[in-house]
Each structure stands twice: as C-alpha cells, then as structure tokens.
PDB file of C-alpha atoms in Angstrom:
ATOM      1  CA  MET A 315     162.001  64.648  98.756  1.00  0.00           C
ATOM      2  CA  HIS A 316     160.121  65.907  95.648  1.00  0.00           C
ATOM      3  CA  ARG A 317     157.207  62.601  95.696  1.00  0.00           C
ATOM      4  CA  ARG A 318     156.780  63.600  99.859  1.00  0.00           C
ATOM      5  CA  LEU A 319     155.972  66.983  98.822  1.00  0.00           C
ATOM      6  CA  VAL A 320     153.602  65.916  95.855  1.00  0.00           C
ATOM      7  CA  LEU A 321     152.443  63.554  98.165  1.00  0.00           C
ATOM      8  CA  LEU A 322     151.500  66.230 100.761  1.00  0.00           C
ATOM      9  CA  ALA A 323     150.069  68.452  98.449  1.00  0.00           C
ATOM     10  CA  LEU A 324     147.565  65.477  96.830  1.00  0.00           C
ATOM     11  CA  LEU A 325     146.309  64.912 100.959  1.00  0.00           C
ATOM     12  CA  GLY A 326     146.141  68.932 101.210  1.00  0.00           C
ATOM     13  CA  GLY A 327     143.690  69.524  98.807  1.00  0.00           C
ATOM     14  CA  LEU A 328     141.806  65.805  99.428  1.00  0.00           C
ATOM     15  CA  LEU A 329     141.295  67.539 102.790  1.00  0.00           C
ATOM     16  CA  ALA A 330     139.858  71.018 101.359  1.00  0.00           C
ATOM     17  CA  ALA A 331     137.526  68.783  98.940  1.00  0.00           C
ATOM     18  CA  ILE A 332     136.221  67.347 101.925  1.00  0.00           C
ATOM     19  CA  LEU A 333     136.359  70.502 104.511  1.00  0.00           C
ATOM     20  CA  LEU A 334     134.042  71.889 101.614  1.00  0.00           C
ATOM     21  CA  LEU A 335     131.388  68.891 100.510  1.00  0.00           C
ATOM     22  CA  ARG A 336     131.209  67.538 104.014  1.00  0.00           C
ATOM     23  CA  GLY A 337     127.794  68.840 103.537  1.00  0.00           C
ATOM     24  CA  PRO A 338     126.607  66.870  99.884  1.00  0.00           C
ATOM     25  CA  LEU A 339     128.638  64.023 101.088  1.00  0.00           C
ATOM     26  CA  GLY A 340     126.824  64.025 104.045  1.00  0.00           C
ATOM     27  CA  ARG A 341     123.885  64.072 102.765  1.00  0.00           C
ATOM     28  CA  TRP A 342     124.756  61.185 100.298  1.00  0.00           C
ATOM     29  CA  LEU A 343     126.821  58.781 101.834  1.00  0.00           C
ATOM     30  CA  TYR A 344     124.317  59.467 105.909  1.00  0.00           C
ATOM     31  CA  PRO A 345     121.212  60.183 104.893  1.00  0.00           C
ATOM     32  CA  ASP A 346     119.430  62.366 107.003  1.00  0.00           C
ATOM     33  CA  ALA A 347     115.772  61.006 107.748  1.00  0.00           C
ATOM     34  CA  ALA A 348     114.313  63.472 110.013  1.00  0.00           C
ATOM     35  CA  LEU A 349     115.376  65.746 107.228  1.00  0.00           C
ATOM     36  CA  ASP A 350     113.569  64.402 104.858  1.00  0.00           C
ATOM     37  CA  GLY A 351     110.941  63.696 106.342  1.00  0.00           C
ATOM     38  CA  LEU A 352     110.385  68.198 106.724  1.00  0.00           C
ATOM     39  CA  LEU A 353     110.267  68.645 103.495  1.00  0.00           C
ATOM     40  CA  ALA A 354     108.353  65.777 103.328  1.00  0.00           C
ATOM     41  CA  GLY A 355     105.743  66.354 105.495  1.00  0.00           C
ATOM     42  CA  ALA A 356     106.013  70.581 103.193  1.00  0.00           C
ATOM     43  CA  ASP A 357     105.381  68.574 100.634  1.00  0.00           C
ATOM     44  CA  ALA A 358     101.915  67.141 101.075  1.00  0.00           C
ATOM     45  CA  ALA A 359     101.319  70.706 103.096  1.00  0.00           C
ATOM     46  CA  MET A 360     101.353  71.900 100.533  1.00  0.00           C
ATOM     47  CA  ALA A 361      99.957  69.420  98.350  1.00  0.00           C
ATOM     48  CA  GLU A 362      96.955  70.297 100.680  1.00  0.00           C
ATOM     49  CA  GLY A 363      96.992  73.925 100.556  1.00  0.00           C
ATOM     50  CA  ASP A 364      97.715  74.264 103.951  1.00  0.00           C
ATOM     51  CA  VAL A 365     100.550  76.436 103.718  1.00  0.00           C
ATOM     52  CA  LEU A 366     101.287  77.739 107.350  1.00  0.00           C
ATOM     53  CA  ARG A 367     102.242  73.995 108.440  1.00  0.00           C
ATOM     54  CA  ALA A 368     104.019  73.715 105.402  1.00  0.00           C
ATOM     55  CA  ALA A 369     105.941  77.351 106.448  1.00  0.00           C
ATOM     56  CA  THR A 370     106.606  75.503 109.721  1.00  0.00           C
ATOM     57  CA  LEU A 371     108.471  72.386 108.887  1.00  0.00           C
ATOM     58  CA  LEU A 372     110.619  74.734 106.086  1.00  0.00           C
ATOM     59  CA  GLN A 373     112.156  76.463 108.733  1.00  0.00           C
ATOM     60  CA  ALA A 374     112.313  73.978 110.607  1.00  0.00           C
ATOM     61  CA  ALA A 375     114.460  72.487 107.811  1.00  0.00           C
ATOM     62  CA  ALA A 376     116.621  74.704 107.341  1.00  0.00           C
ATOM     63  CA  ALA A 377     117.659  75.081 111.480  1.00  0.00           C
ATOM     64  CA  ARG A 378     118.616  70.815 110.269  1.00  0.00           C
ATOM     65  CA  SER A 379     120.172  72.248 106.971  1.00  0.00           C
ATOM     66  CA  PRO A 380     120.158  75.377 105.402  1.00  0.00           C
ATOM     67  CA  ASP A 381     122.210  75.098 102.473  1.00  0.00           C
ATOM     68  CA  HIS A 382     119.856  72.118 101.378  1.00  0.00           C
ATOM     69  CA  PRO A 383     119.737  71.980  97.940  1.00  0.00           C
ATOM     70  CA  ARG A 384     116.044  72.166  97.709  1.00  0.00           C
ATOM     71  CA  LEU A 385     114.829  74.350 100.519  1.00  0.00           C
ATOM     72  CA  PRO A 386     114.764  77.338  97.723  1.00  0.00           C
ATOM     73  CA  VAL A 387     113.019  75.536  95.838  1.00  0.00           C
ATOM     74  CA  GLU A 388     110.087  74.741  98.380  1.00  0.00           C
ATOM     75  CA  ARG A 389     110.091  77.560 100.031  1.00  0.00           C
ATOM     76  CA  ALA A 390     109.618  79.866  96.402  1.00  0.00           C
ATOM     77  CA  GLU A 391     106.644  77.691  96.113  1.00  0.00           C
ATOM     78  CA  ALA A 392     105.112  77.941  99.264  1.00  0.00           C
ATOM     79  CA  VAL A 393     105.596  81.291  99.007  1.00  0.00           C
ATOM     80  CA  GLY A 394     103.918  81.111  95.863  1.00  0.00           C
ATOM     81  CA  ILE A 395     100.404  80.051  97.675  1.00  0.00           C
ATOM     82  CA  ALA A 396     100.699  81.909 100.482  1.00  0.00           C
ATOM     83  CA  LEU A 397     100.036  85.147  98.011  1.00  0.00           C
ATOM     84  CA  ALA A 398      98.036  83.041  95.626  1.00  0.00           C
ATOM     85  CA  ARG A 399      95.483  82.759  99.060  1.00  0.00           C
ATOM     86  CA  VAL A 400      96.194  86.002 100.266  1.00  0.00           C
ATOM     87  CA  ASP A 401      95.337  87.621  97.085  1.00  0.00           C
ATOM     88  CA  ALA A 402      92.125  85.808  97.478  1.00  0.00           C
ATOM     89  CA  LEU A 403      90.939  86.960 100.351  1.00  0.00           C
ATOM     90  CA  LEU A 404      92.087  90.433 100.244  1.00  0.00           C
ATOM     91  CA  GLY A 405      89.761  90.052  96.871  1.00  0.00           C
ATOM     92  CA  GLY A 406      90.249  93.483  93.984  1.00  0.00           C
ATOM     93  CA  PRO A 407      89.869  96.440  95.326  1.00  0.00           C
ATOM     94  CA  PRO A 408      87.676  98.425  97.037  1.00  0.00           C
ATOM     95  CA  GLY A 409      85.472  95.556  99.027  1.00  0.00           C
ATOM     96  CA  PRO A 410      84.104  95.391 101.693  1.00  0.00           C
ATOM     97  CA  PRO A 411      85.807  94.869 105.370  1.00  0.00           C
ATOM     98  CA  LEU A 412      87.440  91.887 106.392  1.00  0.00           C
ATOM     99  CA  ALA A 413      85.567  89.642 108.844  1.00  0.00           C
ATOM    100  CA  ALA A 414      88.097  88.922 111.555  1.00  0.00           C
ATOM    101  CA  ALA A 415      88.795  85.438 111.085  1.00  0.00           C
ATOM    102  CA  ALA A 416      89.827  87.002 107.509  1.00  0.00           C
ATOM    103  CA  ARG A 417      91.830  88.829 108.551  1.00  0.00           C
ATOM    104  CA  ALA A 418      93.615  87.569 111.314  1.00  0.00           C
ATOM    105  CA  GLU A 419      94.177  83.861 108.588  1.00  0.00           C
ATOM    106  CA  VAL A 420      95.614  86.513 105.346  1.00  0.00           C
ATOM    107  CA  GLU A 421      98.079  88.778 108.192  1.00  0.00           C
ATOM    108  CA  ALA A 422      99.442  84.475 109.220  1.00  0.00           C
ATOM    109  CA  LEU A 423      99.544  84.230 104.970  1.00  0.00           C
ATOM    110  CA  LEU A 424     101.784  86.988 104.969  1.00  0.00           C
ATOM    111  CA  ALA A 425     103.954  87.111 108.332  1.00  0.00           C
ATOM    112  CA  ALA A 426     104.439  83.073 107.059  1.00  0.00           C
ATOM    113  CA  ALA A 427     105.656  84.519 103.984  1.00  0.00           C
ATOM    114  CA  ALA A 428     107.815  86.703 104.990  1.00  0.00           C
ATOM    115  CA  ALA A 429     109.434  84.408 107.174  1.00  0.00           C
ATOM    116  CA  LEU A 430     109.824  82.590 104.785  1.00  0.00           C
ATOM    117  CA  GLY A 431     111.784  84.832 102.545  1.00  0.00           C
ATOM    118  CA  ALA A 432     109.330  86.623 100.186  1.00  0.00           C
ATOM    119  CA  PRO A 433     110.777  89.905  99.081  1.00  0.00           C
ATOM    120  CA  GLY A 434     108.951  93.705 100.974  1.00  0.00           C
ATOM    121  CA  GLU A 435     108.091  95.258  97.813  1.00  0.00           C
ATOM    122  CA  THR A 436     105.819  91.817  97.236  1.00  0.00           C
ATOM    123  CA  LEU A 437     104.809  91.890 100.524  1.00  0.00           C
ATOM    124  CA  GLU A 438     103.841  96.137 101.562  1.00  0.00           C
ATOM    125  CA  PRO A 439     101.535  96.226  99.328  1.00  0.00           C
ATOM    126  CA  ARG A 440      99.712  93.407 100.163  1.00  0.00           C
ATOM    127  CA  ARG A 441     100.072  95.274 103.522  1.00  0.00           C
ATOM    128  CA  ARG A 442      98.460  98.122 102.395  1.00  0.00           C
ATOM    129  CA  ARG A 443      95.222  96.279 101.071  1.00  0.00           C
ATOM    130  CA  LEU A 444      94.850  94.447 104.041  1.00  0.00           C
ATOM    131  CA  ALA A 445      95.103  98.319 105.929  1.00  0.00           C
ATOM    132  CA  GLU A 446      92.334  99.158 103.714  1.00  0.00           C
ATOM    133  CA  ARG A 447      89.946  95.970 103.874  1.00  0.00           C
ATOM    134  CA  ALA A 448      90.939  95.992 107.721  1.00  0.00           C
ATOM    135  CA  GLU A 449      87.279  96.189 109.457  1.00  0.00           C
ATOM    136  CA  PRO A 450      87.167  99.634 111.753  1.00  0.00           C
ATOM    137  CA  SER A 451      87.749  99.895 115.390  1.00  0.00           C
ATOM    138  CA  ILE A 452      85.060  99.858 117.635  1.00  0.00           C
ATOM    139  CA  GLU A 453      86.678 103.260 119.028  1.00  0.00           C
ATOM    140  CA  VAL A 454      86.521 104.331 115.139  1.00  0.00           C
ATOM    141  CA  LEU A 455      84.065 104.242 114.588  1.00  0.00           C
ATOM    142  CA  LEU A 456      82.385 105.896 117.747  1.00  0.00           C
ATOM    143  CA  GLN A 457      84.379 108.680 116.655  1.00  0.00           C
ATOM    144  CA  ARG A 458      83.058 108.595 113.173  1.00  0.00           C
ATOM    145  CA  ALA A 459      79.150 107.951 113.964  1.00  0.00           C
ATOM    146  CA  LEU A 460      79.630 111.839 117.434  1.00  0.00           C
ATOM    147  CA  ALA A 461      81.535 113.224 114.260  1.00  0.00           C
ATOM    148  CA  ALA A 462      78.964 112.867 111.221  1.00  0.00           C
ATOM    149  CA  GLU A 463      75.233 113.132 113.986  1.00  0.00           C
ATOM    150  CA  GLN A 464      74.723 116.417 112.784  1.00  0.00           C
ATOM    151  CA  ALA A 465      75.821 116.941 109.009  1.00  0.00           C
ATOM    152  CA  ASP A 466      75.084 113.126 107.625  1.00  0.00           C
ATOM    153  CA  PRO A 467      72.865 111.668 110.361  1.00  0.00           C
ATOM    154  CA  GLU A 468      72.031 108.127 108.037  1.00  0.00           C
ATOM    155  CA  ALA A 469      75.346 107.419 108.318  1.00  0.00           C
ATOM    156  CA  ALA A 470      75.947 108.148 111.824  1.00  0.00           C
ATOM    157  CA  LEU A 471      73.402 105.771 112.950  1.00  0.00           C
ATOM    158  CA  ALA A 472      74.898 103.136 109.996  1.00  0.00           C
ATOM    159  CA  ASP A 473      77.214 103.002 112.652  1.00  0.00           C
ATOM    160  CA  TYR A 474      76.194 103.208 115.930  1.00  0.00           C
ATOM    161  CA  LEU A 475      74.410  99.592 115.108  1.00  0.00           C
ATOM    162  CA  ARG A 476      77.455  98.834 113.191  1.00  0.00           C
ATOM    163  CA  VAL A 477      79.222  98.942 117.192  1.00  0.00           C
ATOM    164  CA  LEU A 478      76.065  97.601 118.804  1.00  0.00           C
ATOM    165  CA  ALA A 479      76.174  94.322 116.885  1.00  0.00           C
ATOM    166  CA  ARG A 480      79.328  93.506 117.912  1.00  0.00           C
ATOM    167  CA  GLU A 481      78.565  94.823 121.688  1.00  0.00           C
ATOM    168  CA  PRO A 482      75.156  95.269 121.798  1.00  0.00           C
ATOM    169  CA  GLY A 483      76.114  96.988 125.923  1.00  0.00           C
ATOM    170  CA  ASN A 484      77.706  99.665 125.013  1.00  0.00           C
ATOM    171  CA  THR A 485      76.829 102.649 126.025  1.00  0.00           C
ATOM    172  CA  LEU A 486      77.377 105.082 124.169  1.00  0.00           C
ATOM    173  CA  ALA A 487      76.039 103.274 120.901  1.00  0.00           C
ATOM    174  CA  ARG A 488      73.125 103.458 122.547  1.00  0.00           C
ATOM    175  CA  HIS A 489      72.946 106.605 123.377  1.00  0.00           C
ATOM    176  CA  GLY A 490      73.887 107.523 119.977  1.00  0.00           C
ATOM    177  CA  ARG A 491      70.612 105.576 118.516  1.00  0.00           C
ATOM    178  CA  GLN A 492      68.778 107.234 120.797  1.00  0.00           C
ATOM    179  CA  GLN A 493      69.758 110.965 120.008  1.00  0.00           C
ATOM    180  CA  VAL A 494      68.985 109.776 115.774  1.00  0.00           C
ATOM    181  CA  LEU A 495      66.121 108.172 116.901  1.00  0.00           C
ATOM    182  CA  SER A 496      65.777 111.670 118.722  1.00  0.00           C
ATOM    183  CA  ALA A 497      66.159 113.752 115.742  1.00  0.00           C
ATOM    184  CA  TRP A 498      64.334 111.647 114.076  1.00  0.00           C
ATOM    185  CA  LEU A 499      61.005 111.909 116.672  1.00  0.00           C
ATOM    186  CA  GLY A 500      61.089 115.795 115.632  1.00  0.00           C
ATOM    187  CA  LEU A 501      61.273 115.913 112.129  1.00  0.00           C
ATOM    188  CA  ALA A 502      57.863 113.092 112.215  1.00  0.00           C
ATOM    189  CA  VAL A 503      55.873 115.930 114.743  1.00  0.00           C
ATOM    190  CA  ALA A 504      56.829 118.438 112.168  1.00  0.00           C
ATOM    191  CA  GLU A 505      55.066 116.080 109.692  1.00  0.00           C
ATOM    192  CA  ILE A 506      52.407 115.936 111.561  1.00  0.00           C
ATOM    193  CA  GLU A 507      51.688 118.625 112.433  1.00  0.00           C
ATOM    194  CA  ARG A 508      51.941 119.730 108.664  1.00  0.00           C
ATOM    195  CA  GLY A 509      49.728 117.225 107.851  1.00  0.00           C
ATOM    196  CA  GLU A 510      52.545 114.841 105.591  1.00  0.00           C
ATOM    197  CA  TRP A 511      50.511 111.555 107.482  1.00  0.00           C
ATOM    198  CA  GLU A 512      52.417 108.625 104.965  1.00  0.00           C
ATOM    199  CA  SER A 513      55.783 110.670 105.894  1.00  0.00           C
ATOM    200  CA  ALA A 514      55.663 111.169 109.604  1.00  0.00           C
ATOM    201  CA  ARG A 515      54.274 106.891 109.723  1.00  0.00           C
ATOM    202  CA  LEU A 516      56.989 105.582 107.910  1.00  0.00           C
ATOM    203  CA  ARG A 517      59.238 107.685 110.038  1.00  0.00           C
ATOM    204  CA  LEU A 518      57.920 105.787 112.310  1.00  0.00           C
ATOM    205  CA  ARG A 519      57.991 102.305 111.943  1.00  0.00           C
ATOM    206  CA  ARG A 520      62.119 102.927 110.781  1.00  0.00           C
ATOM    207  CA  VAL A 521      62.369 104.088 115.046  1.00  0.00           C
ATOM    208  CA  ARG A 522      60.219 101.110 115.827  1.00  0.00           C
ATOM    209  CA  ALA A 523      62.645  99.268 114.036  1.00  0.00           C
ATOM    210  CA  LEU A 524      65.497  99.586 115.113  1.00  0.00           C
ATOM    211  CA  ASP A 525      64.881 100.374 119.041  1.00  0.00           C
ATOM    212  CA  PRO A 526      61.236  99.097 120.142  1.00  0.00           C
ATOM    213  CA  GLY A 527      61.788 101.153 123.323  1.00  0.00           C
ATOM    214  CA  HIS A 528      63.034 103.966 122.631  1.00  0.00           C
ATOM    215  CA  VAL A 529      61.660 106.589 125.303  1.00  0.00           C
ATOM    216  CA  ASP A 530      59.898 109.413 123.212  1.00  0.00           C
ATOM    217  CA  LEU A 531      58.366 107.316 120.354  1.00  0.00           C
ATOM    218  CA  PRO A 532      55.200 106.184 122.025  1.00  0.00           C
ATOM    219  CA  GLU A 533      53.936 110.276 122.790  1.00  0.00           C
ATOM    220  CA  VAL A 534      54.785 110.896 119.128  1.00  0.00           C
ATOM    221  CA  GLU A 535      52.204 107.507 118.849  1.00  0.00           C
ATOM    222  CA  ALA A 536      49.858 108.603 119.929  1.00  0.00           C
ATOM    223  CA  ARG A 537      50.379 112.062 118.864  1.00  0.00           C
ATOM    224  CA  LEU A 538      50.168 110.516 115.030  1.00  0.00           C
ATOM    225  CA  ALA A 539      47.258 108.755 116.481  1.00  0.00           C
ATOM    226  CA  GLY A 540      45.491 112.290 117.871  1.00  0.00           C
ATOM    227  CA  ARG A 541      46.487 114.528 114.720  1.00  0.00           C
ATOM    228  CA  HIS A 542      44.460 111.779 112.765  1.00  0.00           C
ATOM    229  CA  GLY A 543      42.201 109.639 114.203  1.00  0.00           C
ATOM    230  CA  SER A 544      44.505 106.511 114.023  1.00  0.00           C
ATOM    231  CA  ALA A 545      48.277 105.256 114.234  1.00  0.00           C
ATOM    232  CA  ALA A 546      47.325 103.434 111.572  1.00  0.00           C
ATOM    233  CA  GLY A 547      46.022 105.992 109.297  1.00  0.00           C
ATOM    234  CA  PRO A 548      43.817 105.187 105.787  1.00  0.00           C
ATOM    235  CA  PRO A 549      45.558 102.251 103.994  1.00  0.00           C
ATOM    236  CA  PRO A 550      48.329 102.405 102.426  1.00  0.00           C
ATOM    237  CA  ASP A 551      48.533 102.760  99.181  1.00  0.00           C
ATOM    238  CA  PRO A 552      49.321  98.836  97.608  1.00  0.00           C
ATOM    239  CA  ALA A 553      51.879  99.882  95.157  1.00  0.00           C
ATOM    240  CA  LEU A 554      54.171 101.161  97.209  1.00  0.00           C
ATOM    241  CA  GLN A 555      53.255  98.396  99.738  1.00  0.00           C
ATOM    242  CA  ALA A 556      54.725  95.981  96.895  1.00  0.00           C
ATOM    243  CA  GLY A 557      57.784  97.899  96.476  1.00  0.00           C
ATOM    244  CA  ARG A 558      58.619  98.169  99.987  1.00  0.00           C
ATOM    245  CA  SER A 559      58.626  94.521 100.015  1.00  0.00           C
ATOM    246  CA  ARG A 560      60.785  94.357  97.040  1.00  0.00           C
ATOM    247  CA  GLU A 561      62.457  96.034  97.659  1.00  0.00           C
ATOM    248  CA  ALA A 562      63.651  94.675 101.113  1.00  0.00           C
ATOM    249  CA  LEU A 563      63.710  90.860  99.740  1.00  0.00           C
ATOM    250  CA  ARG A 564      66.680  92.562  97.853  1.00  0.00           C
ATOM    251  CA  TRP A 565      67.694  93.776  99.916  1.00  0.00           C
ATOM    252  CA  LEU A 566      67.093  90.625 102.143  1.00  0.00           C
ATOM    253  CA  GLY A 567      69.644  88.677  99.179  1.00  0.00           C
ATOM    254  CA  LEU A 568      72.466  90.686  99.521  1.00  0.00           C
ATOM    255  CA  ALA A 569      72.323  90.116 103.225  1.00  0.00           C
ATOM    256  CA  GLU A 570      72.356  86.098 102.990  1.00  0.00           C
ATOM    257  CA  GLU A 571      74.861  86.477 100.203  1.00  0.00           C
ATOM    258  CA  ALA A 572      77.249  88.788 102.029  1.00  0.00           C
ATOM    259  CA  LEU A 573      76.920  86.445 105.053  1.00  0.00           C
ATOM    260  CA  GLY A 574      77.934  83.252 102.740  1.00  0.00           C
ATOM    261  CA  ARG A 575      81.690  84.633 101.463  1.00  0.00           C
ATOM    262  CA  GLY A 576      81.649  85.664 105.912  1.00  0.00           C
ATOM    263  CA  ALA A 577      81.616  89.930 104.767  1.00  0.00           C
ATOM    264  CA  LEU A 578      79.514  90.714 108.173  1.00  0.00           C
ATOM    265  CA  ASP A 579      80.187  94.269 107.921  1.00  0.00           C
ATOM    266  CA  THR A 580      78.085  94.739 104.389  1.00  0.00           C
ATOM    267  CA  ALA A 581      75.555  92.085 106.281  1.00  0.00           C
ATOM    268  CA  ARG A 582      74.225  94.854 108.534  1.00  0.00           C
ATOM    269  CA  ARG A 583      74.331  97.131 106.769  1.00  0.00           C
ATOM    270  CA  ALA A 584      71.180  95.102 104.273  1.00  0.00           C
ATOM    271  CA  LEU A 585      69.479  93.787 106.971  1.00  0.00           C
ATOM    272  CA  ASP A 586      69.229  97.477 109.276  1.00  0.00           C
ATOM    273  CA  GLN A 587      67.945  98.592 105.066  1.00  0.00           C
ATOM    274  CA  ALA A 588      65.838  95.495 105.249  1.00  0.00           C
ATOM    275  CA  ALA A 589      64.607  95.906 108.437  1.00  0.00           C
ATOM    276  CA  LEU A 590      63.193  99.323 107.798  1.00  0.00           C
ATOM    277  CA  LEU A 591      61.532  98.739 104.569  1.00  0.00           C
ATOM    278  CA  ALA A 592      59.785  95.979 106.468  1.00  0.00           C
ATOM    279  CA  PRO A 593      60.517  94.959 109.285  1.00  0.00           C
ATOM    280  CA  GLU A 594      58.195  92.452 109.371  1.00  0.00           C
ATOM    281  CA  ALA A 595      59.497  90.494 107.194  1.00  0.00           C
ATOM    282  CA  PRO A 596      59.863  86.637 108.198  1.00  0.00           C
ATOM    283  CA  GLU A 597      62.712  86.883 106.794  1.00  0.00           C
ATOM    284  CA  ARG A 598      64.867  88.398 108.419  1.00  0.00           C
ATOM    285  CA  GLU A 599      64.868  87.304 111.756  1.00  0.00           C
ATOM    286  CA  ALA A 600      66.178  84.008 109.289  1.00  0.00           C
ATOM    287  CA  LEU A 601      69.099  86.255 108.685  1.00  0.00           C
ATOM    288  CA  GLU A 602      69.823  87.895 112.041  1.00  0.00           C
ATOM    289  CA  GLN A 603      70.147  84.973 113.537  1.00  0.00           C
ATOM    290  CA  ARG A 604      72.479  84.373 110.742  1.00  0.00           C
ATOM    291  CA  TYR A 605      74.144  87.380 111.757  1.00  0.00           C
ATOM    292  CA  ARG A 606      74.246  86.856 115.552  1.00  0.00           C
ATOM    293  CA  LEU A 607      76.038  83.312 114.750  1.00  0.00           C
ATOM    294  CA  ALA A 608      78.815  84.571 112.252  1.00  0.00           C
ATOM    295  CA  LEU A 609      79.920  86.968 114.764  1.00  0.00           C
ATOM    296  CA  SER A 610      80.134  84.794 117.629  1.00  0.00           C
ATOM    297  CA  ALA A 611      82.383  82.508 115.922  1.00  0.00           C
ATOM    298  CA  ALA A 612      83.773  85.474 114.146  1.00  0.00           C
ATOM    299  CA  ARG A 613      85.286  87.048 117.626  1.00  0.00           C
TER     300      ARG A 613
END
C-alpha cells in the first residue's frame, strides 16, 4: 500500500511537471518552423533597418507563442531601433515643420513601439515633440494669417503663400494675398507722392513677383511712370543691386538645402524671400519646380 501511494505521488509530480513545462518541452521536442521563420524574418528586417516590418513579424510570433523566451529581447531591440529613428526624424527642438511623409513615418514608428510594449513615459515626450513639429493645417494657417493682417502683414502674407503652395486655388488665401498686396500698393502710392522713387519701385517689384496679375498693379506702375518719367527710373545703384543678388542667392541656397532634407515649409519661405529680392534670378525657377514636385510627392 505504501509503495502504491509513493508511485501515485511520483506520477502526480511528473504530470504536474509536464503541464508546467509543456511549452518549453514542446518547442524542444517539436520545433515550430513557422514561429522560427517569423523570428528570423524579424531579425533580418531589423538588420535592414525596416523596424515596421520587424514589429509586424514579432506581433505575429507573439500571437503564436506569447511566452517564447526570445520575444522580450527581440521586442526591446525593435523598440530601440524605432525610437532612434523617431529621434533622428524629429531632430533637436526647435525645428521646422515636418514634411507630411516624415510625419507619417514618425506616427507609424511610435505606434509600432507602443504595440511592442514601449512604456508610455518613453513615448509621450516624443509625441509632444511631434505635435510641436506638425505642419499646421490649412485652416490654422488661414486663421493665423487673417488675425495677423493688420499687425503683421508680412507674416500674414507668408501664411497665405504657404496655403497657396499646397492649394493654389484656395479662394480665401488668394483673397488674403490680394488684400495684403493692395495695402502694399497703397504704401507705394504714398511713397510716389513723397518722391521716394526707389522705395516705391522696390515695393512694386515685390508685388509683381508675388502676384503679377494684381488688378491694381498697372495703375500704380503708371502713376510711378507719370510722376518720375518712367517706371524704370534712373539706373539702379550697382552696389545695392549686387547686395540684393547676393542675398537672393543666399536664400536660394537655403531653399536648396531645405529641399534636400524634406523641409518643405522652410524651402517655401526661402524661395519667397529670394523672389522678393531677385524675381528674375534663373536659379529660382528650377528650385520652384523641385519644390512643386516634392510637395506633390509628400501629399
């Protein structure tokens, strides 16, 4: 009887051990080829820098075997790669607004890191930085421009131009641009009356560079021509002209650098500044074309 009880106890202990170790024993006795393939694929994806694909494969592996011993290590590695990429895209604050493609990539990387178990205290600071770097919506730009028209017309015009770069037919932005430029033309008329020919001429050139079809532009140009003999006026100061050309080239260089790293808002502002200084610069049109292509690709 005693021997039978001992035997039953041993059998019970063995059964309990089998139940507790069924996962590890099962993987040892019957390796899961599909699971191994998922983990190997995740390793390969991380080696290639494709952390989004790695995250998908690791989630599939976890669905097959949640307690697999390799998963915590693999997840931690994938999270580290994802967050490093996020930091590289966001850069150090402050920074220019992110292009749409970069913003979408950061959002996808943060979602993948969260799915892989990254703690909230690690993700939240990066989400805040993303919000700070997000490109303002067209609605926000229009509201901001309208509020700034009186106090800061230059800033209002810059926002209207940003809207028109994304939506060339936007009625509100076109009207806002016309309003600001009409105010500039009013200032040009006052300068003509005071005999400030060079200042008026420069202001008219800026208006023509931004909106050559402005309805009031021909009348003001004619007034300048009538009061000063011709719209062209006396020969411009060579030193002043050279200084403007150098400044325009500097802005064009900044625009080219910004296009190279995908900072489309920064490129737009630099191109606008170059247009004000030297609208006839041949390099500007090539960069404008690059900007339009990059903007189309980012949508």
